[in-house]
Tab-separated table of C-alpha atoms and ligand atoms in Angstrom:
chain	number	residue	atom	x	y	z
A	30	MET	CA	22.983	20.766	-16.706
A	31	ARG	CA	19.626	19.723	-18.193
A	32	ARG	CA	17.662	17.317	-16.032
A	33	ILE	CA	14.509	15.293	-16.381
A	34	LEU	CA	12.591	15.237	-13.087
A	35	TRP	CA	10.598	12.033	-13.188
A	36	PHE	CA	7.589	12.105	-10.836
A	37	ARG	CA	6.323	8.619	-9.899
A	38	ARG	CA	5.324	7.942	-6.305
A	39	ASP	CA	5.823	11.573	-5.279
A	40	LEU	CA	3.001	13.470	-6.976
A	41	ARG	CA	3.474	16.752	-5.118
A	42	ILE	CA	5.723	19.766	-5.035
A	43	GLU	CA	5.736	20.329	-1.258
A	44	ASP	CA	8.673	18.736	0.445
A	45	ASN	CA	9.848	16.997	-2.674
A	46	PRO	CA	13.643	16.734	-2.913
A	47	ILE	CA	13.660	16.188	-6.673
A	48	LEU	CA	12.957	19.919	-6.907
A	49	SER	CA	15.961	20.782	-4.768
A	50	LEU	CA	18.568	20.761	-7.554
A	51	GLY	CA	19.288	23.744	-9.791
A	52	GLY	CA	19.470	24.110	-13.567
A	53	GLU	CA	17.186	23.552	-16.503
A	54	VAL	CA	14.571	20.893	-15.862
A	55	LEU	CA	11.774	19.019	-17.541
A	56	PRO	CA	9.336	17.543	-14.984
A	57	ILE	CA	7.580	14.499	-16.439
A	58	PHE	CA	4.983	11.901	-15.519
A	59	ILE	CA	4.517	8.677	-17.500
A	60	PHE	CA	1.303	6.688	-17.702
A	61	ASP	CA	3.198	3.432	-18.012
A	62	THR	CA	1.465	1.110	-20.454
A	63	HIS	CA	3.250	-1.898	-18.942
A	64	ILE	CA	1.276	-1.259	-15.719
A	65	LEU	CA	-1.930	0.088	-17.270
A	66	GLU	CA	-2.514	-2.767	-19.685
A	67	LYS	CA	-2.977	-5.188	-16.769
A	68	LEU	CA	-5.713	-3.109	-15.114
A	69	SER	CA	-9.461	-3.046	-15.619
A	70	HIS	CA	-10.756	0.033	-17.470
A	71	ALA	CA	-12.567	1.139	-14.276
A	72	ASP	CA	-9.505	0.854	-12.015
A	73	ALA	CA	-9.948	3.550	-9.392
A	74	ARG	CA	-6.209	3.968	-8.882
A	75	VAL	CA	-5.877	5.322	-12.398
A	76	SER	CA	-8.606	7.901	-11.668
A	77	PHE	CA	-6.748	8.876	-8.501
A	78	ILE	CA	-3.404	9.192	-10.302
A	79	PHE	CA	-4.951	11.025	-13.214
A	80	GLU	CA	-6.363	13.721	-10.939
A	81	ALA	CA	-3.164	13.862	-8.907
A	82	ALA	CA	-1.121	14.394	-12.101
A	83	GLN	CA	-3.443	17.232	-13.170
A	84	ARG	CA	-3.056	18.871	-9.757
A	85	LEU	CA	0.708	18.421	-9.861
A	86	LYS	CA	0.802	20.075	-13.277
A	87	LYS	CA	-1.062	23.105	-11.901
A	88	SER	CA	1.228	23.318	-8.854
A	89	LEU	CA	4.306	23.175	-11.072
A	90	GLN	CA	2.881	25.843	-13.364
A	91	ALA	CA	2.340	28.059	-10.315
A	92	ILE	CA	6.100	27.964	-9.633
A	93	GLY	CA	7.057	28.626	-13.253
A	94	LEU	CA	7.543	25.012	-14.354
A	95	ASP	CA	5.220	22.502	-16.039
A	96	LEU	CA	4.589	18.781	-16.235
A	97	ALA	CA	4.995	16.870	-19.502
A	98	ILE	CA	2.637	13.916	-19.371
A	99	PHE	CA	3.449	10.844	-21.439
A	100	TYR	CA	1.629	7.662	-22.250
A	101	GLY	CA	3.874	4.746	-23.214
A	102	ARG	CA	6.658	2.478	-22.004
A	103	PRO	CA	9.240	4.393	-19.925
A	104	VAL	CA	12.165	3.062	-21.942
A	105	GLU	CA	10.583	4.344	-25.171
A	106	VAL	CA	9.700	7.684	-23.599
A	107	PHE	CA	13.302	8.116	-22.475
A	108	ALA	CA	14.678	7.066	-25.852
A	109	TYR	CA	12.536	9.866	-27.328
A	110	LEU	CA	13.536	12.440	-24.696
A	111	LEU	CA	17.239	11.729	-24.933
A	112	LYS	CA	17.321	13.112	-28.444
A	113	MET	CA	16.697	16.499	-26.804
A	114	GLY	CA	19.984	16.479	-24.971
A	115	PHE	CA	19.343	15.796	-21.301
A	116	ASP	CA	22.221	14.971	-18.943
A	117	GLU	CA	20.476	13.269	-16.069
A	118	VAL	CA	17.199	11.918	-14.742
A	119	VAL	CA	16.264	12.450	-11.102
A	120	ALA	CA	13.523	10.440	-9.374
A	121	SER	CA	12.417	9.224	-5.962
A	122	GLY	CA	13.440	5.671	-4.983
A	123	ASP	CA	11.130	2.756	-5.669
A	124	TYR	CA	12.133	-0.796	-4.840
A	125	ASP	CA	9.630	-3.343	-6.008
A	126	ALA	CA	10.847	-5.824	-8.608
A	127	TYR	CA	9.333	-4.097	-11.641
A	128	ALA	CA	10.461	-0.631	-10.487
A	129	LYS	CA	14.046	-1.786	-9.939
A	130	GLU	CA	14.218	-3.461	-13.334
A	131	ARG	CA	12.645	-0.433	-15.068
A	132	ASP	CA	15.052	2.023	-13.409
A	133	LEU	CA	18.028	-0.154	-14.246
A	134	GLU	CA	16.975	-0.212	-17.899
A	135	ILE	CA	16.685	3.602	-17.963
A	136	SER	CA	20.021	3.990	-16.165
A	137	ARG	CA	21.667	2.271	-19.143
A	138	LEU	CA	20.433	5.135	-21.331
A	139	ILE	CA	21.092	8.133	-19.094
A	140	GLU	CA	22.665	9.040	-15.753
A	141	PHE	CA	20.038	8.180	-13.109
A	142	ARG	CA	19.957	9.770	-9.668
A	143	TYR	CA	17.653	8.908	-6.767
A	144	LYS	CA	16.502	11.614	-4.386
A	145	TYR	CA	14.898	9.633	-1.624
A	146	SER	CA	11.465	10.660	-0.409
A	147	THR	CA	9.143	7.676	-0.865
A	148	TYR	CA	10.280	6.319	2.481
A	149	LEU	CA	11.730	7.809	5.634
A	150	PHE	CA	15.077	6.064	5.283
A	151	LYS	CA	17.346	4.973	2.473
A	152	PRO	CA	17.406	1.202	2.081
A	153	ASN	CA	20.937	0.866	3.478
A	154	GLU	CA	20.610	3.440	6.211
A	155	ILE	CA	19.387	1.284	9.091
A	156	LEU	CA	21.695	-1.712	9.355
A	157	LYS	CA	23.007	-3.859	12.186
A	158	ASP	CA	26.505	-3.088	13.474
A	159	ASP	CA	27.885	-5.862	11.261
A	160	GLY	CA	26.340	-4.189	8.179
A	161	SER	CA	23.578	-6.775	7.644
A	162	PRO	CA	19.868	-5.915	7.523
A	163	TYR	CA	17.613	-6.346	10.540
A	164	VAL	CA	15.125	-9.195	10.370
A	165	VAL	CA	13.336	-8.345	13.616
A	166	TYR	CA	11.210	-5.191	13.805
A	167	LYS	CA	11.911	-4.069	17.370
A	168	PRO	CA	15.668	-3.416	17.064
A	169	TYR	CA	15.102	-1.947	13.577
A	170	TYR	CA	12.544	0.442	15.030
A	171	THR	CA	14.803	1.397	17.960
A	172	LYS	CA	17.646	2.309	15.623
A	173	ALA	CA	15.406	3.960	13.020
A	174	ARG	CA	13.683	6.031	15.701
A	175	LYS	CA	17.019	7.461	16.874
A	176	VAL	CA	17.977	8.557	13.368
A	177	LEU	CA	14.538	9.858	12.456
A	178	GLU	CA	14.433	13.254	14.093
A	179	SER	CA	17.932	14.247	13.036
A	180	GLN	CA	16.991	14.155	9.365
A	181	LEU	CA	13.668	15.789	8.966
A	182	ALA	CA	14.800	19.106	7.543
A	183	PRO	CA	12.237	20.171	4.965
A	184	SER	CA	13.247	20.732	1.341
A	185	LEU	CA	11.632	24.033	0.551
A	186	VAL	CA	10.092	24.486	-2.851
A	187	ALA	CA	9.795	28.219	-2.362
A	188	GLU	CA	13.585	28.417	-2.655
A	189	HIS	CA	13.798	26.428	-5.847
A	190	ASN	CA	16.332	27.467	-8.412
A	191	LEU	CA	15.002	25.769	-11.527
A	192	VAL	CA	14.423	26.884	-15.066
A	193	ALA	CA	11.800	25.210	-17.233
A	194	CYS	CA	12.844	23.510	-20.465
A	195	GLU	CA	10.755	24.327	-23.514
A	196	PHE	CA	8.455	21.427	-24.244
A	197	ASP	CA	5.126	20.501	-25.806
A	198	SER	CA	3.231	18.698	-23.113
A	199	ILE	CA	1.303	15.443	-23.408
A	200	ILE	CA	2.863	12.954	-25.716
A	201	ARG	CA	1.898	9.458	-26.691
A	202	VAL	CA	4.969	7.359	-27.433
A	203	ASP	CA	4.269	4.041	-29.042
A	204	GLY	CA	7.237	2.186	-30.474
A	205	LYS	CA	8.777	4.557	-33.002
A	206	SER	CA	5.663	6.640	-33.445
A	207	VAL	CA	5.110	9.758	-31.362
A	208	SER	CA	1.910	11.763	-31.351
A	209	HIS	CA	0.773	14.856	-29.516
A	210	ALA	CA	-2.674	14.391	-28.049
A	211	ASP	CA	-4.767	15.890	-25.308
A	212	ILE	CA	-4.853	13.401	-22.523
A	213	SER	CA	-8.006	12.367	-20.744
A	214	LEU	CA	-8.860	9.237	-18.807
A	215	GLU	CA	-10.913	8.057	-21.757
A	216	SER	CA	-8.088	8.623	-24.215
A	217	ILE	CA	-5.888	6.188	-22.289
A	218	GLY	CA	-8.692	3.625	-22.052
A	219	PHE	CA	-10.088	4.251	-18.558
A	220	VAL	CA	-13.267	5.617	-17.032
A	221	GLN	CA	-13.699	7.814	-13.981
A	222	SER	CA	-14.266	5.889	-10.745
A	223	ASP	CA	-15.684	7.586	-7.672
A	224	LYS	CA	-13.825	5.106	-5.465
A	225	GLY	CA	-10.683	7.027	-6.402
A	226	ARG	CA	-11.885	10.300	-4.830
A	227	PHE	CA	-10.250	11.310	-1.566
A	228	SER	CA	-10.199	14.544	0.402
A	229	ASP	CA	-7.163	16.783	0.418
A	230	PRO	CA	-4.356	14.964	2.299
A	231	HIS	CA	-3.390	18.001	4.383
A	232	GLU	CA	-6.974	18.408	5.568
A	233	MET	CA	-7.108	14.684	6.320
A	234	LEU	CA	-3.885	14.930	8.304
A	235	GLU	CA	-5.174	17.874	10.341
A	236	SER	CA	-8.435	16.118	11.213
A	237	PHE	CA	-6.531	12.963	12.149
A	238	ILE	CA	-4.253	14.988	14.423
A	239	GLU	CA	-7.335	16.184	16.324
A	240	LYS	CA	-8.020	12.579	17.356
A	241	ILE	CA	-4.506	11.108	17.331
A	242	GLU	CA	-4.609	10.323	21.036
A	243	GLY	CA	-7.351	7.780	20.444
A	244	TYR	CA	-5.314	6.049	17.722
A	245	HIS	CA	-3.590	3.443	19.880
A	246	GLU	CA	-6.803	2.336	21.633
A	247	GLY	CA	-9.133	2.680	18.685
A	248	ARG	CA	-7.187	1.544	15.623
A	249	ASP	CA	-8.306	-2.087	15.797
A	250	TYR	CA	-12.033	-1.417	16.123
A	251	LEU	CA	-13.821	-1.766	12.826
A	252	ASN	CA	-16.404	0.914	13.550
A	253	GLN	CA	-14.187	3.514	15.135
A	254	ASP	CA	-12.892	6.001	12.665
A	255	ALA	CA	-9.596	6.103	14.566
A	256	THR	CA	-6.990	5.776	11.822
A	257	SER	CA	-5.622	8.391	9.449
A	258	ARG	CA	-6.916	6.858	6.159
A	259	LEU	CA	-3.887	8.449	4.541
A	260	SER	CA	-2.455	5.271	3.025
A	261	VAL	CA	-3.624	6.018	-0.533
A	262	HIS	CA	-2.088	9.500	-0.409
A	263	ILE	CA	1.100	8.082	1.080
A	264	ARG	CA	1.197	5.409	-1.629
A	265	PHE	CA	1.198	7.949	-4.442
A	266	GLY	CA	3.093	10.622	-2.551
A	267	THR	CA	0.352	13.235	-2.765
A	268	ILE	CA	1.574	13.983	0.726
A	269	GLY	CA	5.158	13.296	1.775
A	270	VAL	CA	5.725	10.824	4.573
A	271	ARG	CA	8.415	13.097	6.047
A	272	GLU	CA	5.995	15.986	6.100
A	273	ILE	CA	3.525	13.837	8.038
A	274	VAL	CA	6.180	12.776	10.520
A	275	ARG	CA	7.412	16.337	10.991
A	276	ARG	CA	3.889	17.603	11.640
A	277	VAL	CA	3.056	14.771	14.049
A	278	LEU	CA	6.326	14.882	15.978
A	279	ALA	CA	5.831	18.593	16.589
A	280	LEU	CA	3.015	17.505	18.940
A	281	LYS	CA	4.961	14.935	20.891
A	282	GLN	CA	5.209	17.058	24.064
A	283	GLN	CA	1.427	17.378	24.242
A	284	LYS	CA	0.174	14.078	22.825
A	285	ASP	CA	1.151	10.430	22.621
A	286	VAL	CA	2.005	10.266	18.923
A	287	GLU	CA	4.387	7.303	19.075
A	288	PRO	CA	1.932	4.512	18.125
A	289	TYR	CA	1.270	6.292	14.844
A	290	ILE	CA	4.963	6.996	14.159
A	291	ARG	CA	5.638	3.300	14.812
A	292	GLU	CA	3.256	2.328	11.986
A	293	LEU	CA	4.892	4.708	9.553
A	294	ILE	CA	8.282	3.214	10.410
A	295	PHE	CA	6.700	-0.217	9.892
A	296	ARG	CA	5.892	0.762	6.333
A	297	ASP	CA	9.553	1.624	5.817
A	298	TYR	CA	10.618	-1.664	7.372
A	299	TYR	CA	8.557	-3.677	4.894
A	300	ALA	CA	10.001	-1.773	1.919
A	301	TYR	CA	13.489	-2.288	3.395
A	302	LEU	CA	12.929	-6.031	3.738
A	303	LEU	CA	11.727	-6.335	0.150
A	304	PHE	CA	14.771	-4.369	-0.969
A	305	HIS	CA	17.204	-6.619	0.916
A	306	PHE	CA	15.351	-9.882	0.227
A	307	PRO	CA	13.744	-9.466	-3.204
A	308	ARG	CA	12.882	-13.176	-3.373
A	309	LEU	CA	10.209	-12.435	-0.734
A	310	ALA	CA	8.032	-11.108	-3.567
A	311	CYS	CA	7.119	-14.681	-4.455
A	312	GLU	CA	8.896	-17.081	-2.098
A	313	ASN	CA	8.518	-17.880	1.583
A	314	PHE	CA	11.187	-16.395	3.800
A	315	LYS	CA	10.828	-19.422	6.052
A	316	GLY	CA	8.776	-22.603	6.202
A	317	HIS	CA	8.067	-25.003	3.380
A	318	PHE	CA	4.287	-25.085	3.383
A	319	ASN	CA	3.022	-23.486	0.174
A	320	GLY	CA	-0.719	-23.822	0.551
A	321	VAL	CA	-3.192	-25.978	-1.316
A	322	ALA	CA	-4.637	-24.811	-4.647
A	323	ASN	CA	-8.389	-25.008	-4.034
A	324	GLU	CA	-10.371	-23.010	-6.621
A	325	GLU	CA	-13.675	-23.551	-4.852
A	326	TYR	CA	-12.462	-22.003	-1.588
A	327	PHE	CA	-10.728	-19.224	-3.496
A	328	GLN	CA	-13.932	-18.313	-5.340
A	329	ALA	CA	-15.948	-18.383	-2.100
A	330	PHE	CA	-13.461	-15.992	-0.474
A	331	CYS	CA	-13.241	-13.594	-3.422
A	332	THR	CA	-17.020	-13.390	-3.833
A	333	ALA	CA	-17.700	-12.941	-0.089
A	334	GLN	CA	-19.470	-16.311	0.157
A	335	THR	CA	-17.524	-18.074	2.899
A	336	GLY	CA	-20.438	-18.048	5.352
A	337	PHE	CA	-18.226	-16.244	7.916
A	338	PRO	CA	-20.009	-12.861	8.188
A	339	ILE	CA	-16.977	-10.942	9.411
A	340	ILE	CA	-14.822	-12.246	6.530
A	341	ASP	CA	-17.514	-11.691	3.897
A	342	ALA	CA	-18.146	-8.167	5.195
A	343	ALA	CA	-14.441	-7.330	4.944
A	344	VAL	CA	-14.165	-8.677	1.396
A	345	THR	CA	-17.301	-6.716	0.467
A	346	GLN	CA	-15.700	-3.588	1.908
A	347	LEU	CA	-12.687	-4.200	-0.319
A	348	LEU	CA	-14.713	-4.853	-3.455
A	349	SER	CA	-17.082	-1.936	-2.965
A	350	THR	CA	-14.684	0.746	-1.671
A	351	GLY	CA	-11.143	-0.308	-2.621
A	352	THR	CA	-10.063	-0.185	1.019
A	353	MET	CA	-10.139	-2.561	3.964
A	354	HIS	CA	-9.625	-1.870	7.645
A	355	ASN	CA	-6.194	-3.028	8.870
A	356	ARG	CA	-7.654	-5.392	11.473
A	357	ALA	CA	-9.877	-6.914	8.782
A	358	ARG	CA	-6.876	-7.325	6.448
A	359	MET	CA	-5.163	-9.238	9.253
A	360	PHE	CA	-7.957	-11.672	10.028
A	361	CYS	CA	-8.855	-12.130	6.337
A	362	ALA	CA	-5.259	-13.022	5.438
A	363	SER	CA	-5.088	-15.404	8.381
A	364	PHE	CA	-8.394	-17.028	7.411
A	365	PHE	CA	-7.297	-17.326	3.780
A	366	THR	CA	-3.948	-18.961	4.519
A	367	LYS	CA	-4.862	-20.978	7.634
A	368	HIS	CA	-8.580	-21.858	7.549
A	369	LEU	CA	-8.690	-22.269	3.772
A	370	LEU	CA	-5.016	-23.285	3.453
A	371	LEU	CA	-4.767	-21.298	0.219
A	372	PRO	CA	-1.381	-20.078	-1.070
A	373	TRP	CA	-0.639	-16.594	0.328
A	374	GLN	CA	0.393	-15.504	-3.183
A	375	TRP	CA	-3.205	-15.910	-4.370
A	376	GLY	CA	-4.504	-13.679	-1.607
A	377	GLU	CA	-1.744	-11.153	-2.199
A	378	ARG	CA	-2.756	-10.913	-5.876
A	379	PHE	CA	-6.436	-10.578	-4.993
A	380	PHE	CA	-5.680	-7.665	-2.633
A	381	ALA	CA	-3.320	-6.156	-5.224
A	382	ALA	CA	-6.116	-6.089	-7.776
A	383	HIS	CA	-8.502	-4.214	-5.486
A	384	LEU	CA	-6.650	-2.146	-2.874
A	385	LEU	CA	-6.385	1.528	-3.739
A	386	ASP	CA	-3.404	1.822	-1.416
A	387	TYR	CA	-1.781	-1.270	-2.931
A	388	ASP	CA	1.898	-1.207	-2.200
A	389	ALA	CA	3.933	-4.266	-3.158
A	390	ALA	CA	6.124	-4.240	-0.047
A	391	SER	CA	3.353	-3.647	2.530
A	392	ASN	CA	1.047	-6.150	0.881
A	393	ILE	CA	3.527	-8.963	0.239
A	394	LEU	CA	5.171	-8.711	3.632
A	395	SER	CA	1.846	-8.489	5.453
A	396	TRP	CA	0.570	-11.575	3.637
A	397	GLN	CA	3.748	-13.438	4.486
A	398	TRP	CA	3.427	-12.326	8.095
A	399	SER	CA	-0.127	-13.673	8.272
A	400	ALA	CA	0.858	-16.928	6.551
A	401	SER	CA	3.683	-17.395	9.091
A	402	THR	CA	6.168	-17.636	6.214
A	403	GLY	CA	7.616	-14.115	6.439
A	404	VAL	CA	10.394	-12.319	8.259
A	405	ASP	CA	9.550	-11.989	11.946
A	406	ALA	CA	6.142	-13.494	11.083
A	407	GLN	CA	3.514	-14.644	13.471
A	408	PRO	CA	4.066	-18.223	14.702
A	409	TYR	CA	2.356	-20.869	12.549
A	410	PHE	CA	0.261	-22.155	15.464
A	411	ARG	CA	-1.329	-18.734	15.965
A	412	VAL	CA	-4.598	-18.927	14.040
A	413	PHE	CA	-7.029	-16.041	14.447
A	414	ASN	CA	-10.510	-17.183	15.380
A	415	PRO	CA	-12.795	-15.189	13.029
A	416	TYR	CA	-15.702	-15.439	15.471
A	417	THR	CA	-13.822	-13.977	18.419
A	418	GLN	CA	-12.203	-11.361	16.177
A	419	GLY	CA	-15.707	-10.301	15.151
A	420	GLU	CA	-16.986	-10.330	18.724
A	421	LYS	CA	-14.081	-8.232	19.929
A	422	PHE	CA	-13.694	-5.706	17.129
A	423	ASP	CA	-17.283	-5.509	15.846
A	424	LYS	CA	-19.327	-6.430	18.914
A	425	GLU	CA	-22.584	-4.931	17.691
A	426	ALA	CA	-21.973	-6.310	14.187
A	427	LEU	CA	-22.307	-2.795	12.752
A	428	TYR	CA	-19.471	-3.389	10.300
A	429	ILE	CA	-20.971	-6.709	9.227
A	430	LYS	CA	-24.399	-5.151	8.721
A	431	LYS	CA	-23.012	-2.140	6.888
A	432	TYR	CA	-21.374	-4.295	4.231
A	433	LEU	CA	-23.822	-7.215	4.292
A	434	PRO	CA	-27.191	-5.470	4.655
A	435	LYS	CA	-28.994	-8.777	4.118
A	436	LEU	CA	-27.876	-9.688	7.677
A	437	LYS	CA	-29.205	-6.486	9.224
A	438	ASP	CA	-32.119	-8.093	11.063
A	439	ILE	CA	-30.051	-10.817	12.683
A	440	GLU	CA	-28.984	-10.388	16.280
A	441	ALA	CA	-25.313	-9.389	16.517
A	442	LYS	CA	-24.319	-12.237	18.819
A	443	ARG	CA	-25.685	-14.790	16.327
A	444	LEU	CA	-23.442	-13.367	13.627
A	445	HIS	CA	-20.461	-14.223	15.823
A	446	ASN	CA	-21.764	-17.651	16.721
A	447	GLU	CA	-20.548	-20.666	14.784
A	448	GLU	CA	-23.273	-23.031	16.012
A	449	TYR	CA	-26.001	-20.697	14.850
A	450	LEU	CA	-24.395	-20.053	11.459
A	451	ARG	CA	-23.819	-23.742	10.797
A	452	GLN	CA	-27.558	-24.354	10.980
A	453	GLY	CA	-27.898	-22.444	7.702
A	454	LEU	CA	-31.006	-20.554	8.808
A	455	ILE	CA	-30.199	-17.313	7.027
A	456	ALA	CA	-31.993	-16.991	3.716
A	457	ASP	CA	-29.686	-16.333	0.810
A	458	TYR	CA	-26.525	-16.680	2.875
A	459	PRO	CA	-24.257	-19.763	2.900
A	460	LYS	CA	-23.282	-21.898	5.888
A	461	PRO	CA	-19.606	-21.520	6.935
A	462	ILE	CA	-17.476	-23.409	4.404
A	463	VAL	CA	-15.206	-24.843	7.091
A	464	SER	CA	-15.457	-25.614	10.792
A	465	HIS	CA	-13.204	-23.313	12.791
A	466	LYS	CA	-11.970	-26.005	15.144
A	467	GLU	CA	-11.170	-28.550	12.445
A	468	ALA	CA	-9.622	-25.979	10.110
A	469	ARG	CA	-7.403	-24.677	12.906
A	470	LEU	CA	-6.056	-28.121	13.754
A	471	GLU	CA	-5.546	-28.957	10.100
A	472	ALA	CA	-3.629	-25.712	9.557
A	473	ILE	CA	-1.330	-26.301	12.525
A	474	GLU	CA	-0.588	-29.816	11.269
A	475	ALA	CA	0.020	-28.666	7.674
A	476	PHE	CA	2.359	-25.862	8.739
A	477	LYS	CA	4.178	-28.093	11.240
A	478	ILE	CA	4.933	-30.775	8.656
A	479	GLY	CA	5.674	-28.035	6.085
B	501	LIG	C1	-2.733	-8.559	4.591
B	501	LIG	C2	-2.422	-7.084	4.639
B	501	LIG	C3	-2.193	-6.398	3.463
B	501	LIG	C4	-1.856	-5.032	3.481
B	501	LIG	N1	-1.630	-4.368	2.291
B	501	LIG	C5	-1.278	-3.055	2.304
B	501	LIG	C6	-1.015	-2.362	1.100
B	501	LIG	O1	-1.054	-2.925	-0.001
B	501	LIG	N2	-0.728	-1.032	1.176
B	501	LIG	C7	-0.645	-0.367	2.377
B	501	LIG	O2	-0.380	0.845	2.388
B	501	LIG	N3	-0.851	-1.021	3.537
B	501	LIG	C8	-1.175	-2.327	3.542
B	501	LIG	N4	-1.414	-2.969	4.722
B	501	LIG	C9	-1.197	-2.244	5.991
B	501	LIG	C10	-2.411	-1.510	6.582
B	501	LIG	O3	-3.531	-2.351	6.596
B	501	LIG	C11	-2.775	-0.215	5.839
B	501	LIG	O4	-1.628	0.568	5.672
B	501	LIG	C12	-3.788	0.588	6.658
B	501	LIG	O5	-4.960	-0.165	6.845
B	501	LIG	C13	-4.108	1.888	5.934
B	501	LIG	O6	-5.057	2.625	6.656
B	501	LIG	P1	-4.666	4.005	7.333
B	501	LIG	O7	-3.981	4.887	6.362
B	501	LIG	O8	-5.899	4.516	8.006
B	501	LIG	O9	-3.585	3.498	8.386
B	501	LIG	P2	-3.060	4.157	9.745
B	501	LIG	O10	-3.391	3.225	10.853
B	501	LIG	O11	-3.474	5.563	9.873
B	501	LIG	O12	-1.491	4.029	9.578
B	501	LIG	C14	-0.650	5.067	9.117
B	501	LIG	C15	0.173	4.633	7.927
B	501	LIG	O13	1.132	3.671	8.328
B	501	LIG	C16	1.280	2.691	7.301
B	501	LIG	N5	0.883	1.407	7.886
B	501	LIG	C17	-0.049	1.191	8.821
B	501	LIG	N6	-0.106	-0.116	9.164
B	501	LIG	C18	0.817	-0.723	8.411
B	501	LIG	C19	1.243	-2.069	8.295
B	501	LIG	N7	0.711	-3.046	9.036
B	501	LIG	N8	2.217	-2.343	7.405
B	501	LIG	C20	2.768	-1.376	6.644
B	501	LIG	N9	2.405	-0.082	6.726
B	501	LIG	C21	1.439	0.235	7.587
B	501	LIG	C22	0.376	3.097	6.153
B	501	LIG	O14	1.115	3.830	5.209
B	501	LIG	C23	-0.645	3.971	6.846
B	501	LIG	O15	-1.240	4.940	6.049
B	501	LIG	C24	-1.745	-4.351	4.730
B	501	LIG	C25	-1.989	-5.066	5.912
B	501	LIG	C26	-2.314	-6.407	5.877
B	501	LIG	C27	-2.547	-7.135	7.160
């Protein structure tokens, strides 16, 4: 049996089940031009993936294998590879719309097998007793939690039983033409971005574990470094989510690790919902209100010029670092869809363009949750007050001042005070573009009428 092992969102050898089969194998990674051609040449995610692919290649070489790196459309790469007589392709599951369509196309050319490791559970594993998917998180979590510990056996690379296929690495496949070329970021049209540099995920996990007991209390505070910051590594599988869970659960007798485990299961839940309800990618799950197309508000939001310091600071964090604190993502998405009444799809696309940890399921479902249109979403009449969010989670305005240094000399309480901000006394900074009270009432009315 000759197999192609296709690495996508699992750029690691540790705990990777695609290495658990025997036989002759060709591990590959494809820089997919369908995805790359939509990105800016400085996209930090490409830098991150590029380095991760180089590291994966070295790790595979250390166990007697290698990684063939391609640049092209997957279907063309496979058409080229199939001439070399492979029997099967093995890959980790991926369920967003493009991934499903791409995998289906490849499965028409060659036997395609999923070895699940992107998520904790297979998409049909956690179902109600009647076989339908859960649409409320709590019972999903209760069931998922019971199954979790029974299936965390590691897949050990050290025991692998694989033989490398002969192959010339690094191939550019473009239509019918195939060329061998040394790959570099520049050669595929990108430049190095420092935003895409992260520490080793295992070191990050160990330092998070040191402070995991403060996670539940601290995770909402914008200035407390209480979260794991592992989302980018989880997104690209440079650390396996099962490995994280196994490591964290080993501490459960000594520490309260459940709040963190709950978030990881949440990530699975969102992928599961997108799998079962693919229309969620662009349509409301419930409610008929679709937002109001207002370019002026959209531009103000995307350029951090809303006059709401906490919102503008969060957007600046996103634009300058490629990340945004979870609490800030929540109040920004609420502000965008409720105060500005903009379509959630616009906000989703804006985040997708800038988040290093961008994950279709987590992003789409979170936006729908905030817009009160999603599965188990927040009620439409719940509208976060950006001023009280700022007061509560950034009392001293340290987060605001970090990302908007032009506000550094203004007293913190003024930066959370609508009356003060509406006077427009801050040089070079706009007045709030909407009144909180009026915008809130307007949003409730718009969502009620639908
Ligand atoms: C509007 C909006 C958009 C979002 N878009 C994304 C996205 O594109 N990609 C993404 O990975 N997360 C997204 N999230 C979820 C969350 O904000 C990030 O996962 C989190 O901020 C990453 O930081 P961390 O690794 O320190 O998280 P931690 O608090 O350490 O959480 C651990 C892990 O659990 C997962 N997780 C945590 N919170 C959530 C959540 N609410 N939903 C789903 N998974 C979660 C992540 O994989 C995360 O790494 C979004 C949230 C909102 C409100």
